[in-house]
Structure formats: C-alpha cells, structure tokens
mmCIF file of C-alpha atoms in Angstrom:
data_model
loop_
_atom_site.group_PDB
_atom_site.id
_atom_site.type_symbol
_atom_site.label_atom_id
_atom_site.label_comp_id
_atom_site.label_asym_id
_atom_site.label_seq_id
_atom_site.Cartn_x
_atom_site.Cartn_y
_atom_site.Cartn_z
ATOM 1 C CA UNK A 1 89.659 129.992 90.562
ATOM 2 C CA UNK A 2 90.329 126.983 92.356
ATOM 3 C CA UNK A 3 93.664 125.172 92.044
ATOM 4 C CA UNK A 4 94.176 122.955 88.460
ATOM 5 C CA UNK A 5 94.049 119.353 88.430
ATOM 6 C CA UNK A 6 97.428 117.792 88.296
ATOM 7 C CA UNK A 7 98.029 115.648 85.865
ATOM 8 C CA UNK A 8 101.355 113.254 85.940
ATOM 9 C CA UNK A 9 101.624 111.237 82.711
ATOM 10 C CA UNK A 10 103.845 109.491 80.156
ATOM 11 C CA UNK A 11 103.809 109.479 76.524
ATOM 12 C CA UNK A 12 104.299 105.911 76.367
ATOM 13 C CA UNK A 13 101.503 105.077 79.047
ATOM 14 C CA UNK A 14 97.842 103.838 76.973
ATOM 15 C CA UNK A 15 95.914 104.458 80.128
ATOM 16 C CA UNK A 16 97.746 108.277 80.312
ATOM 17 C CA UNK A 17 96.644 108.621 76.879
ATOM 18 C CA UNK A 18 92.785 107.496 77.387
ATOM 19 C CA UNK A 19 92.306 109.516 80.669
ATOM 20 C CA UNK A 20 94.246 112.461 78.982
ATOM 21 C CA UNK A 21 91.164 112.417 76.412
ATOM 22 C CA UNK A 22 88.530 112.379 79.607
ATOM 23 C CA UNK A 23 90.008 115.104 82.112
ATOM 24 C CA UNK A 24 89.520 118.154 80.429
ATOM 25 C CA UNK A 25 85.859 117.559 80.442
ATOM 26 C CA UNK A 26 85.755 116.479 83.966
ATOM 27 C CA UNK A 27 88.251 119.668 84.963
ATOM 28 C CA UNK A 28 85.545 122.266 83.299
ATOM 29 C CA UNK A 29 82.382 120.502 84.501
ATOM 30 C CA UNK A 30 84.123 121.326 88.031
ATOM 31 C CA UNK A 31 85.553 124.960 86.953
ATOM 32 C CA UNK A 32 89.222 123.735 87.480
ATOM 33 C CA UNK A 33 92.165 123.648 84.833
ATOM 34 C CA UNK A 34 94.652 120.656 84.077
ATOM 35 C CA UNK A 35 98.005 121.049 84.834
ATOM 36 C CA UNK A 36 100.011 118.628 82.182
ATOM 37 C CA UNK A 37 102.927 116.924 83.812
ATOM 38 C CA UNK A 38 104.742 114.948 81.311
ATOM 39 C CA UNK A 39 107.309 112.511 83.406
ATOM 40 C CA UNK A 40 109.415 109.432 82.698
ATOM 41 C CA UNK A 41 107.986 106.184 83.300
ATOM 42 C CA UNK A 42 111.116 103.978 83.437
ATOM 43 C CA UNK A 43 112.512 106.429 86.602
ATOM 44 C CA UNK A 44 109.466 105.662 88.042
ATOM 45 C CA UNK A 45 109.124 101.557 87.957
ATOM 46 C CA UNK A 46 113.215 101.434 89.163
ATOM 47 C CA UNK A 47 111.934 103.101 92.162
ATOM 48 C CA UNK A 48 108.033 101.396 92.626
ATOM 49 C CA UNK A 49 109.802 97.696 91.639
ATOM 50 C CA UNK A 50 107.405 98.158 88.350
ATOM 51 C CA UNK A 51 107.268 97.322 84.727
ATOM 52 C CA UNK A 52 105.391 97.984 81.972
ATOM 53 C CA UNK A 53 102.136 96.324 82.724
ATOM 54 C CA UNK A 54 102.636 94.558 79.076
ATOM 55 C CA UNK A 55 105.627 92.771 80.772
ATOM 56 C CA UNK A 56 103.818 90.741 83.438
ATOM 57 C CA UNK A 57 102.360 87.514 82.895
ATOM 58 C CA UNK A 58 99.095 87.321 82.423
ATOM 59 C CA UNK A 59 98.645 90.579 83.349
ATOM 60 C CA UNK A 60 99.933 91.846 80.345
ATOM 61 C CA UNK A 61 97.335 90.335 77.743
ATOM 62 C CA UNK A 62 94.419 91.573 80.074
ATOM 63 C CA UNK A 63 95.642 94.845 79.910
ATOM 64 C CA UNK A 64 96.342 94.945 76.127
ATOM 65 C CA UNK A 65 92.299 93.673 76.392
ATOM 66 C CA UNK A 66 91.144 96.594 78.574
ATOM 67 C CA UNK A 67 93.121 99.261 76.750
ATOM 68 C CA UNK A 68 91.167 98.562 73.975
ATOM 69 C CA UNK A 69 87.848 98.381 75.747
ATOM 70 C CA UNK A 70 88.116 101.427 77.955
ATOM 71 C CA UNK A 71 89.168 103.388 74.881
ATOM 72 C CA UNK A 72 86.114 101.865 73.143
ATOM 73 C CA UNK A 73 83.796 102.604 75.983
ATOM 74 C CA UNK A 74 84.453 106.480 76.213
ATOM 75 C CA UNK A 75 84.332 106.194 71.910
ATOM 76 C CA UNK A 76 88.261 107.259 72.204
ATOM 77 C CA UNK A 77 90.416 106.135 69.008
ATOM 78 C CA UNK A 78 93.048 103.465 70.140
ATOM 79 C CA UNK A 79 95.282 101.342 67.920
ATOM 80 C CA UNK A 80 97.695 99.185 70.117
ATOM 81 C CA UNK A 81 101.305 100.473 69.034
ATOM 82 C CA UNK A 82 103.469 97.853 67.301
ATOM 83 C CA UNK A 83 106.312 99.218 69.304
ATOM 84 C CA UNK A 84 105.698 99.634 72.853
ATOM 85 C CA UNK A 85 106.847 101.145 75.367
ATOM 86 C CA UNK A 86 108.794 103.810 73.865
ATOM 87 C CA UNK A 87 111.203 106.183 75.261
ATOM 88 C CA UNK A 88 109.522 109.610 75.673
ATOM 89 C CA UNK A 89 112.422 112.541 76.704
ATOM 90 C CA UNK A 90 112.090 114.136 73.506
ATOM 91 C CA UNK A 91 107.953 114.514 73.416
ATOM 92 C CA UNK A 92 108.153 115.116 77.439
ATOM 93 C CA UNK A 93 110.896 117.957 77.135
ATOM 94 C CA UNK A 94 109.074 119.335 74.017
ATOM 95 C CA UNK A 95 106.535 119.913 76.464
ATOM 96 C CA UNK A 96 108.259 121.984 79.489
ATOM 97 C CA UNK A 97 109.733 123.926 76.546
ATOM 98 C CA UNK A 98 106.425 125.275 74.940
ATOM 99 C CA UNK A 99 105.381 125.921 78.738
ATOM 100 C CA UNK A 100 107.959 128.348 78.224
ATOM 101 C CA UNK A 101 107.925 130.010 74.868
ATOM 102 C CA UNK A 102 104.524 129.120 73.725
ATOM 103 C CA UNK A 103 102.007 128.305 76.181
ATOM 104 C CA UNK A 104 99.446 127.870 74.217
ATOM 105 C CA UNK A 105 100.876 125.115 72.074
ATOM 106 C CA UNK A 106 101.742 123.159 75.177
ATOM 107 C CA UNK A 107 98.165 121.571 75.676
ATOM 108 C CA UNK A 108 97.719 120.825 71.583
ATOM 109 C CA UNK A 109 101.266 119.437 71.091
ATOM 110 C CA UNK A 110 100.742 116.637 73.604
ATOM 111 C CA UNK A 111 97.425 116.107 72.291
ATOM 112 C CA UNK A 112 98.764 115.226 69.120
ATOM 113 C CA UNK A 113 101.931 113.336 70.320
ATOM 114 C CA UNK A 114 99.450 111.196 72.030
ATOM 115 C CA UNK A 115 97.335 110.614 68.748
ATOM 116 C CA UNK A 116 100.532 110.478 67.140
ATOM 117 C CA UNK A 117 101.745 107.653 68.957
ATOM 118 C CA UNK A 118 98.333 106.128 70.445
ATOM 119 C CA UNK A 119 96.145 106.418 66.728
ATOM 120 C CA UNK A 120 98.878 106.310 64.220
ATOM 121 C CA UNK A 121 101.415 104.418 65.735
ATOM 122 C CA UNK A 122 104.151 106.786 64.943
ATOM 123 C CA UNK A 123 107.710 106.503 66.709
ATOM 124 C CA UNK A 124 107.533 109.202 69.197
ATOM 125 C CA UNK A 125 110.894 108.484 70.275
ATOM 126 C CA UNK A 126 112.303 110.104 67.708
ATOM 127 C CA UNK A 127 112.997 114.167 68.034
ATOM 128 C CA UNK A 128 112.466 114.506 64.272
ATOM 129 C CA UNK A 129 109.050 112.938 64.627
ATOM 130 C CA UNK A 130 108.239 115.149 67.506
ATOM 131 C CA UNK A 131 109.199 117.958 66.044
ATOM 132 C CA UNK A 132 107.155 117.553 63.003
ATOM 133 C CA UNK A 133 104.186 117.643 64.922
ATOM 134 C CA UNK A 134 105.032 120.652 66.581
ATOM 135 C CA UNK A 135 105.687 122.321 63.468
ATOM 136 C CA UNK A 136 102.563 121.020 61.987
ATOM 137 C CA UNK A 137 101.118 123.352 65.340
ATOM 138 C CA UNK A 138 103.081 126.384 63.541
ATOM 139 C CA UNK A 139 106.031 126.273 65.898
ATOM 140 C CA UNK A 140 109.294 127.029 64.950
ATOM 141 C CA UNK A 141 111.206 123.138 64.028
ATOM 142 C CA UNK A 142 114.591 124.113 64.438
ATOM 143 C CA UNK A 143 113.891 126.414 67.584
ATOM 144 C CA UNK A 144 111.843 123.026 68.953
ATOM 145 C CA UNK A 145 114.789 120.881 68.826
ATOM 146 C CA UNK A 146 117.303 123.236 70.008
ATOM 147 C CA UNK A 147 114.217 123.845 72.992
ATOM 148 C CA UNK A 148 114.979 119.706 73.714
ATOM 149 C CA UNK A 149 118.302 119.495 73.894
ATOM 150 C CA UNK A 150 118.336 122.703 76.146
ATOM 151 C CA UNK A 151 120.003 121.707 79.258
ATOM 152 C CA UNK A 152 117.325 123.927 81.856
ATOM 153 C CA UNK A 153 114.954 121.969 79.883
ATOM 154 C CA UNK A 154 116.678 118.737 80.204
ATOM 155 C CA UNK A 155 117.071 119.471 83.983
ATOM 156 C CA UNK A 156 113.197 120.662 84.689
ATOM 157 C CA UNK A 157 112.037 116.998 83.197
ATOM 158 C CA UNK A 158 114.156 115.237 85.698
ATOM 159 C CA UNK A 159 113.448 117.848 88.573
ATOM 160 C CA UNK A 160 109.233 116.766 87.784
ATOM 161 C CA UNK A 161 110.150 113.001 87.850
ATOM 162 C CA UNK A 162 112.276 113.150 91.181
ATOM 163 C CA UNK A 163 109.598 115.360 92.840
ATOM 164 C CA UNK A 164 107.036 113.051 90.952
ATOM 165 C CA UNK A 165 108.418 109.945 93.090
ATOM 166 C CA UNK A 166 110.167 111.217 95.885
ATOM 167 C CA UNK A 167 107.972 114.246 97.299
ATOM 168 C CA UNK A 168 104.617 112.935 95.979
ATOM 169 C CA UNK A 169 104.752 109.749 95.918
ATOM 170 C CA UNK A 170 103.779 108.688 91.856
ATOM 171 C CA UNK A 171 104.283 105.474 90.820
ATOM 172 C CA UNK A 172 102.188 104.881 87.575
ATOM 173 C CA UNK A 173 100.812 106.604 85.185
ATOM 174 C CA UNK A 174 98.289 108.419 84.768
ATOM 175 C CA UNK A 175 98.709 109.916 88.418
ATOM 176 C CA UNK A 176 96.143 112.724 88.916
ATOM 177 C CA UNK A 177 95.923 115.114 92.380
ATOM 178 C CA UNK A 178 92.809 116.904 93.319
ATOM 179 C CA UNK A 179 93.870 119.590 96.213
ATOM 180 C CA UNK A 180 97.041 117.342 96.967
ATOM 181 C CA UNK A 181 94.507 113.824 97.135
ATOM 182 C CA UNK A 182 95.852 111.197 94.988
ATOM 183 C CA UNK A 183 94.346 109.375 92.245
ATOM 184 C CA UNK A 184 95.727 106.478 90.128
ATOM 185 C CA UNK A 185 94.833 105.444 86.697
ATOM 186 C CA UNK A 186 92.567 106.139 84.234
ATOM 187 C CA UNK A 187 89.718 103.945 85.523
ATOM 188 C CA UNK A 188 89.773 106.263 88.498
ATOM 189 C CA UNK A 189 88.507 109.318 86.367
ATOM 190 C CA UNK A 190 85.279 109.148 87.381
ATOM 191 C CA UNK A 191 85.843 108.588 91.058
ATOM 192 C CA UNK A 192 87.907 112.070 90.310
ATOM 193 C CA UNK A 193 85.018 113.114 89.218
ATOM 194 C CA UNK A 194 82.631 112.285 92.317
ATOM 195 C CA UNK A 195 85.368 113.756 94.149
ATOM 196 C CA UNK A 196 85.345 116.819 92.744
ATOM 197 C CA UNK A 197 81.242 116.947 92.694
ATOM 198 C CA UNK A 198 81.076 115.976 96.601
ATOM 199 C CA UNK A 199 84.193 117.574 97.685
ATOM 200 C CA UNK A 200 85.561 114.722 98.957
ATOM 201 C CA UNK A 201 84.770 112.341 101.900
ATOM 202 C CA UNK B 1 68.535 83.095 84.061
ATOM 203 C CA UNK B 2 71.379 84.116 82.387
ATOM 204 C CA UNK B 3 75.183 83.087 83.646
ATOM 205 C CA UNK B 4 75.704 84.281 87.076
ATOM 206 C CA UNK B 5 78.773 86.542 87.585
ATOM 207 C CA UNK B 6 81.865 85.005 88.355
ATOM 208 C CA UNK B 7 83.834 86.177 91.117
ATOM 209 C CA UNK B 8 87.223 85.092 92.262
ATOM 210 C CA UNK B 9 89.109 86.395 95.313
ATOM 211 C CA UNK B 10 91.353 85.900 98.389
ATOM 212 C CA UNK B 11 90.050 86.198 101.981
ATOM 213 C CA UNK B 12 92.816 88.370 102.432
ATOM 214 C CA UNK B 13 92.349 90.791 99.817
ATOM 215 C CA UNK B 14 90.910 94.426 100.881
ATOM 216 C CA UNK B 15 90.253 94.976 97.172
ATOM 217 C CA UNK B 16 88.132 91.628 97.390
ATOM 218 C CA UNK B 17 86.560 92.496 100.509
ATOM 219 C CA UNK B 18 85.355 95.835 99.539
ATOM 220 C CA UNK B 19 84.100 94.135 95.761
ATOM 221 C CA UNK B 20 82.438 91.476 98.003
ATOM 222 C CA UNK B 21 80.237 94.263 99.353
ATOM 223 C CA UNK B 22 79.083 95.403 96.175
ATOM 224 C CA UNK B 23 78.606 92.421 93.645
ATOM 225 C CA UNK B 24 75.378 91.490 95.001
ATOM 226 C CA UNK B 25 73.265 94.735 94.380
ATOM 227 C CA UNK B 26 75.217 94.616 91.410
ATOM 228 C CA UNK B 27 74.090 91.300 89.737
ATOM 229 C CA UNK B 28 70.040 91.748 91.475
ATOM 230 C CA UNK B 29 70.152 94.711 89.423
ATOM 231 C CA UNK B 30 71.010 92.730 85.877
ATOM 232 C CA UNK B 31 68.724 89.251 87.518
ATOM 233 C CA UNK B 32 71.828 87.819 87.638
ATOM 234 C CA UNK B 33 73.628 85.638 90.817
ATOM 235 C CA UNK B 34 76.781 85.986 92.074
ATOM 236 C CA UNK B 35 79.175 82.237 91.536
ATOM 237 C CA UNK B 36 82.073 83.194 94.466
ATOM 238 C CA UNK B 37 85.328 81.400 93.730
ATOM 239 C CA UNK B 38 87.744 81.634 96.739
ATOM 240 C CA UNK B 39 91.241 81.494 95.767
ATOM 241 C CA UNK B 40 95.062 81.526 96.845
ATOM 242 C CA UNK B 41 96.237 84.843 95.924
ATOM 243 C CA UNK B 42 99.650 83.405 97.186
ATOM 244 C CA UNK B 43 99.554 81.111 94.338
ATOM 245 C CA UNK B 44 98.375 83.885 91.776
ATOM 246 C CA UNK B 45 101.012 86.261 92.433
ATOM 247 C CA UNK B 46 104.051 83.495 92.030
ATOM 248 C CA UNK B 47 102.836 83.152 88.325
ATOM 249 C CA UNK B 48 101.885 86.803 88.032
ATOM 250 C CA UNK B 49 105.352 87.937 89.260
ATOM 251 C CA UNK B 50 103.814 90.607 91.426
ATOM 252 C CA UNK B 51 102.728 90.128 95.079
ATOM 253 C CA UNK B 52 100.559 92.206 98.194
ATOM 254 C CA UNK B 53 100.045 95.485 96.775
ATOM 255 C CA UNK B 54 101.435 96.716 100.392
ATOM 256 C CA UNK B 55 105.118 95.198 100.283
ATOM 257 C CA UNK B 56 105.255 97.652 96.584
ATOM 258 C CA UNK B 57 107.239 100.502 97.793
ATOM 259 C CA UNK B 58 104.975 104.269 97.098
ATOM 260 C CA UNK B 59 101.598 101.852 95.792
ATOM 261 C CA UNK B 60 102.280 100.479 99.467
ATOM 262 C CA UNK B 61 100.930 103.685 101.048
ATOM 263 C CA UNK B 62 98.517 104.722 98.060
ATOM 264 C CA UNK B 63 96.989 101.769 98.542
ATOM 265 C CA UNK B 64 96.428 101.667 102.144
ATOM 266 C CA UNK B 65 94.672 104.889 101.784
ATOM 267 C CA UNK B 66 92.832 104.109 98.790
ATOM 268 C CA UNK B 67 91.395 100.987 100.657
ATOM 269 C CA UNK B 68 89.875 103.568 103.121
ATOM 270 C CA UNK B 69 89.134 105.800 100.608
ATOM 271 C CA UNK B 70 87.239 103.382 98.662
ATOM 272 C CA UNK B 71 85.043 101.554 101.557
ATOM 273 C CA UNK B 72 84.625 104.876 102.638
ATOM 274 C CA UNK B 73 82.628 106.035 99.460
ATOM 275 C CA UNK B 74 80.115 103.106 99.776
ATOM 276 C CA UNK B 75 79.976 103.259 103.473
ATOM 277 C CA UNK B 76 81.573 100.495 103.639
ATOM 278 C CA UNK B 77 83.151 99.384 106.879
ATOM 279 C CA UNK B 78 86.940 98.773 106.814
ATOM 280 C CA UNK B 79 89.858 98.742 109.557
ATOM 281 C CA UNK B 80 93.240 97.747 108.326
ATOM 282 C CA UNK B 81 93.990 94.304 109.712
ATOM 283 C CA UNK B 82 97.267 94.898 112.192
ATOM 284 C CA UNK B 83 98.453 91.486 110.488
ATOM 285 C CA UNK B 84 98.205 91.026 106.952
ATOM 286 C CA UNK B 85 98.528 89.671 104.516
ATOM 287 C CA UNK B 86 97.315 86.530 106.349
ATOM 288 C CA UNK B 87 97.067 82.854 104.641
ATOM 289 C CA UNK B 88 93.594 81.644 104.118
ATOM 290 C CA UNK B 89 93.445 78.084 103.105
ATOM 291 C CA UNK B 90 90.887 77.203 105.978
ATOM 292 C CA UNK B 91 88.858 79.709 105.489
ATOM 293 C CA UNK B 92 88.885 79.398 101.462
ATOM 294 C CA UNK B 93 87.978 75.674 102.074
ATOM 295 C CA UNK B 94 85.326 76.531 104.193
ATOM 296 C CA UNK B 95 83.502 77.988 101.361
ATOM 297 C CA UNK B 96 83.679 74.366 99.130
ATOM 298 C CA UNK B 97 83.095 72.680 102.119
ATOM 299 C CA UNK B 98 80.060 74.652 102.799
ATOM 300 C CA UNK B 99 78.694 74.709 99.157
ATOM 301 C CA UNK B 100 79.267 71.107 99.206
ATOM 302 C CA UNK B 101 77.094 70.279 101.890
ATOM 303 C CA UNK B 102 75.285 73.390 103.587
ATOM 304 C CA UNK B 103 75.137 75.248 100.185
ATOM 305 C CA UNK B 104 72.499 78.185 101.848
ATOM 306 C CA UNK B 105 75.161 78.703 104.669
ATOM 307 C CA UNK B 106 78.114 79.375 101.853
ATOM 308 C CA UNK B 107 77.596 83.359 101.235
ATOM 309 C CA UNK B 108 76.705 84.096 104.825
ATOM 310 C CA UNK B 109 79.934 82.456 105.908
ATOM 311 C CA UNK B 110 82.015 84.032 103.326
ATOM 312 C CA UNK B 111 80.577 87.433 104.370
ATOM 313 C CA UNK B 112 80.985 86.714 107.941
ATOM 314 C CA UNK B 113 84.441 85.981 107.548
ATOM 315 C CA UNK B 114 85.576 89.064 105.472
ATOM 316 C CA UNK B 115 83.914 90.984 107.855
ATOM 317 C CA UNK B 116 85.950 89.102 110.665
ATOM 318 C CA UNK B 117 89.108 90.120 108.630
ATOM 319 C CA UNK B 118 88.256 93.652 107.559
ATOM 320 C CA UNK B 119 86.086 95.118 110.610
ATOM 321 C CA UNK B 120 87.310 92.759 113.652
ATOM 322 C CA UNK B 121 90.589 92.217 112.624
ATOM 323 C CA UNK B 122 90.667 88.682 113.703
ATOM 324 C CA UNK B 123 92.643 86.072 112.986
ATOM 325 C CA UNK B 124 90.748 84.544 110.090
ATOM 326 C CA UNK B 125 94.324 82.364 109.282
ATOM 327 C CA UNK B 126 93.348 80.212 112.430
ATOM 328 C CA UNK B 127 90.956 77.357 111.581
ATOM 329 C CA UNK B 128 89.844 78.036 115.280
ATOM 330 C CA UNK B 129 88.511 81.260 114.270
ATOM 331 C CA UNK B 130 86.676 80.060 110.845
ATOM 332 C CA UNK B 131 85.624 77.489 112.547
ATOM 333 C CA UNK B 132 83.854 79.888 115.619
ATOM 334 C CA UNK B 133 82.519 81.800 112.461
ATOM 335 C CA UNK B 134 80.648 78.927 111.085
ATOM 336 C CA UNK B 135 79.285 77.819 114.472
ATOM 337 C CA UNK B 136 77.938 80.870 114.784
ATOM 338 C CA UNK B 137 75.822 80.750 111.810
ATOM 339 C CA UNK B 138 74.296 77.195 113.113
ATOM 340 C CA UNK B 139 77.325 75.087 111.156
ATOM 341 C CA UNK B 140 78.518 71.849 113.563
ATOM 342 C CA UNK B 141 81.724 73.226 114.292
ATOM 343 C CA UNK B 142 83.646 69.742 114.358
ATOM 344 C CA UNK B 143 82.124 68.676 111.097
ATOM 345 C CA UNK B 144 83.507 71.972 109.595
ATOM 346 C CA UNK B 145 87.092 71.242 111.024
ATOM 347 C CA UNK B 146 86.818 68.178 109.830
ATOM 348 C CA UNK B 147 85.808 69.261 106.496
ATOM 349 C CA UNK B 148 88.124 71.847 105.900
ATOM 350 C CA UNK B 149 90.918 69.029 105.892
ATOM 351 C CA UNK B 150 88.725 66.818 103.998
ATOM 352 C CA UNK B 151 91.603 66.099 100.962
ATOM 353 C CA UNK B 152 88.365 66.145 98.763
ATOM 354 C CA UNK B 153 88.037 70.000 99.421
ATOM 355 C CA UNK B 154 92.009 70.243 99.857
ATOM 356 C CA UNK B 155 91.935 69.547 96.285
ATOM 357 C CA UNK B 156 88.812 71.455 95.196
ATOM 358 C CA UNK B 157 90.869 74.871 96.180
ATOM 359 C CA UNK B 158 93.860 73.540 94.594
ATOM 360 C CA UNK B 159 91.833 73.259 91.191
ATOM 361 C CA UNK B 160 89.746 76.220 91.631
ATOM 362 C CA UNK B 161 93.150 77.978 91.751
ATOM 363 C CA UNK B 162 95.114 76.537 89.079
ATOM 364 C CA UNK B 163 92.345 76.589 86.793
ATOM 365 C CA UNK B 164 91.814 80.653 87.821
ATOM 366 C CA UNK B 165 95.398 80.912 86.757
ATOM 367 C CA UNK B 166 96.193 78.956 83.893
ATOM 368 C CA UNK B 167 93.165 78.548 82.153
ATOM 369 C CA UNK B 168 91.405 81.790 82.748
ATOM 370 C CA UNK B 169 94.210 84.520 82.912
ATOM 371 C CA UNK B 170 93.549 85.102 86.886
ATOM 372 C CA UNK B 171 96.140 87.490 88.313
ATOM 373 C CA UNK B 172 94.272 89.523 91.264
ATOM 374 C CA UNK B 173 91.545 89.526 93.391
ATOM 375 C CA UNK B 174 88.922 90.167 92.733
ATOM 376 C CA UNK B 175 88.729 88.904 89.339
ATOM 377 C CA UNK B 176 85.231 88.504 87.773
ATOM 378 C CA UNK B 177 83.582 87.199 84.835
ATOM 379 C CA UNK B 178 80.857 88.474 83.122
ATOM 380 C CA UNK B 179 79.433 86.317 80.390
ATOM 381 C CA UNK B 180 82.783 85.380 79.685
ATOM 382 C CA UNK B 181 84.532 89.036 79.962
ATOM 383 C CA UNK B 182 87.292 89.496 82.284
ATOM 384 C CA UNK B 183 86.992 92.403 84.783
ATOM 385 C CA UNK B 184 90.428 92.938 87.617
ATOM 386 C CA UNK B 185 89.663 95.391 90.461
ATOM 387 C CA UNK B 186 87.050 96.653 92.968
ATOM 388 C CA UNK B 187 87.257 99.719 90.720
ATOM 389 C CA UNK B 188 85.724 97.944 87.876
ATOM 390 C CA UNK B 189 82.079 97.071 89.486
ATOM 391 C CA UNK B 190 80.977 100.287 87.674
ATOM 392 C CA UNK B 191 82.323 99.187 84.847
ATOM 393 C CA UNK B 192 80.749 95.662 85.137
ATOM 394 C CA UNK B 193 77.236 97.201 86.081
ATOM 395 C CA UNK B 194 77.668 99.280 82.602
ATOM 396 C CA UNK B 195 79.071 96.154 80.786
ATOM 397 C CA UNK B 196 75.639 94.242 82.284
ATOM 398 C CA UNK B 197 73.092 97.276 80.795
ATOM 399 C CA UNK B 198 74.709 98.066 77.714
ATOM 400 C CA UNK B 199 75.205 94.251 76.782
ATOM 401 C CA UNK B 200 78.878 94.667 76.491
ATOM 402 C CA UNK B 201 79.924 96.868 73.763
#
C-alpha cells in the first residue's frame, strides 16, 4: 500500500477542521490512509511571523465569511466558536496517547473534538472536556488524563511541532504531504486530489 | 448581461498573474466579462498588516514552489522574476490610462505586461519598459508616458485602491467579486466557476 497522506493540523484551526471532514474520502478514492498529526498552532506563527487569520485586518472578517461558506459548500456543519482560538495541548496529546494504547480510538476522538469544538462550541481547552469525549468513545477517563499529562506524551507533541516547522517546513494549518509534496489549506484539497489522480506534474 | 466579474490585482503579484490567465475562460463560460482593477498591493498590505508572501519566513519557499506548481497545472508559463517584488504604479496607470482613451487596447496591454513580468522577467517597474509594451501593441508611446503621469489617472489608481481597501475589504491580489461575493486567491477560480453555476449557495 502506498504511503498515507500526512495530515498536520490544529484543533483550534476551522480550515483543519473542514478539510479534516474531506480527506478521508479523497485518501480512499486514491487507496492511501491519513496519517493525523495533531500540532500546535501558536509554535508555529512565532516561527512563520503569523497569527490567527481572525487577527488581521480585514482579513479576518473575510475569513470568518469563507469558513462558513466552504463548510456550507461541502454540506459540512460549522458554527463559528464564540471563543476562538483556543489552546489545544490537551485534545492534541489525547491524540499521540490513543496512538499508543488504543489505536483505533485515535481517528474517532479527534473527529469528535473537532465537532466538539467546531459544531457545539465546546471549550476544548479544557482536559475535563476532552476527556469526556473520549470516554463517551468507551476509553478509560482517568487513564486519558493521566495519558496527557504523561511526560513521553508531552515530549512526542513538541517533537511533531519542531519537526513540523523546522524539518518540513509547516506553517499553517491544515498542512497536508502527498509523497513528501506539500500542500496548504483546506481549499487545496482538491488540487490534493488531482495530484493524487495524475501523479503529480 | 449580468455584472461582469470583478477583479483586483497587482502587476507584481504571481498569484494575480497566474488568476489573470484563467478569469477569462472563466467568466465566457457563465456570459459574463471580466472588470480588471489594477491596484497597489504596497498600499493593501500596510492596512492588512501582512506583506509579499516571499519575505514570510517557511510560506517564503512554499510559495515560490507553489507558484510553479500552480502555472504548471494549467500550462501556464511562469519564471520567477530575479527582482521582485517590483513597484508598479506606471504600469497600473497604464491600464486607466488605456481604458480611458484606447479602451480595446486595455486587456491586451495588461496581459502583455504580466507576461513581461512573469515569462521575460523584465523590468515592468520602468515606465520605459510599459511604455515599449504599449508601443508595441500600436499605442503612441509619448502619449502613454504622458498619460501615465496625467494627475487625472495618478488619482484614478489612488481611488481604485483606497476604495479596494476600505470600502470593499481588499487585502490580496487577486481579489474578485462575483455579484457582490468576495473571492481571495488564484486557488479560488474553481470555486468562483462553481459559485457562477450553482448561483451561489
């Protein structure tokens, strides 16, 4: 099987969360995977001299606009959170955790801390909130936030963020590669997808 | 006819240049035109807060790449300008001069001169060089030097640009309107031609 799509994203990033509803399809229709590389956004921007796109003059109301739109194109739920950006650690870690112990909660937990945070406009931030979701997924709650606060854990988040920027050069989110090419943002997905179909050019 | 497309950019915008390629086909398609707007990016970015997607460090290189990548896809022609970005105030007013006065010569000079930029690599920051271009298509080359000081068109740009920014929530190139809807990026013309056939949605 050819090598998985890899997918950099942050919990707090709208665009993350509407391509993270499109790739799977586009990763089958191709016969690859998705590799799901949670990261932190604000590590990022210090390095790229970035912000939140929200934070930029005009900019900002344009993409509050077009989050809603491209959700609304591709018929993907989207509710503009009233707080925003959020810190993500806790839902990031929970990932690389599962990866761990539970593989095959990995893929559905960020699923739902993305409609968690991106639908229902819960606080994310919070390790209680997170971890309620993962125990709605019939994983252990207490083991789940002892799995965050594990230090090995703690330490593989920042190792995929410094690799993230320094080796691969990320500086957004969603950030996808295809064979090592590079491919920001979510309105990119289908240019992923041509890629894919045409094997490059 | 229905509103023609609006389409704002900067002569020294690859993004722009690669858009400017692709409008056209795009609007015949819906029996719409194409309105071009030449701005002062320069301008844009000091209200934005952002600047040349180059001088960004990690989008820097992305980008430069992705430029390729893009023309590439469409067959487009592209060579990275060895100076840039460049300023393009002559060339800009060029285009009102032109619509003012030789309004058939308008889109073949504007093409002319983005392919000058993007293909040749020439200097299009010279009003020499602009001025050259517009000979070439049949345009009295002193009249057009002339013209492009005229403090008529001098102003014309100045407004075009202002009102891009302040009343219409301009922060890139290109930037286009459809009926109204805002669209920022070369990567959007797909989005536009679906925007066109589905009636928005």
């Amino acid at each position: 099987m050819p090598a998985p799509l890899e997918f950099y994203f942050d919990f707090s990033s709208p665009y993350g969360y509407i391509a993270a509803q499109r790739i799977d399809q586009i990763a089958v229709r191709h016969g690859r995977g998705v590799d799901w590389r949670p990261m932190l956004l604000g590590a990022v921007f210090k390095v790229a001299g970035s912000k939140p796109l929200t934070e930029y003059p005009l900019k900002g109301k344009y993409s509050t606009h077009d989050f809603q739109r491209s959700a609304r194109e591709h018929g993907i739920a989207f509710n503009m959170p009233a707080t925003f950006p959020l810190p993500t650690q806790g839902a990031a870690r929970g990932v690389y955790w599962l990866k761990q112990v539970l593989p095959e909660k990995a893929v559905p937990f960020l699923k739902a801390v993305y409609a968690a945070y991106f639908v229902d406009g819960k606080d994310i931030s919070s390790p209680e909130v997170v971890a309620d979701i993962a125990a709605g997924l019939g994983v252990d709650r207490n083991a789940f936030l002892a799995g965050i606060e594990n230090p090995e854990i703690k330490a593989k988040l920042r190792e995929v963020t410094e690799d993230a920027i320094h080796n691969r050069g990320v500086f957004g989110s969603p950030y996808m590669f295809v064979d090592g090419e590079p491919f920001w943002g979510a309105d990119r997905l289908d240019m992923v997808d041509r890629w894919l179909q045409r094997g490059g050019w």
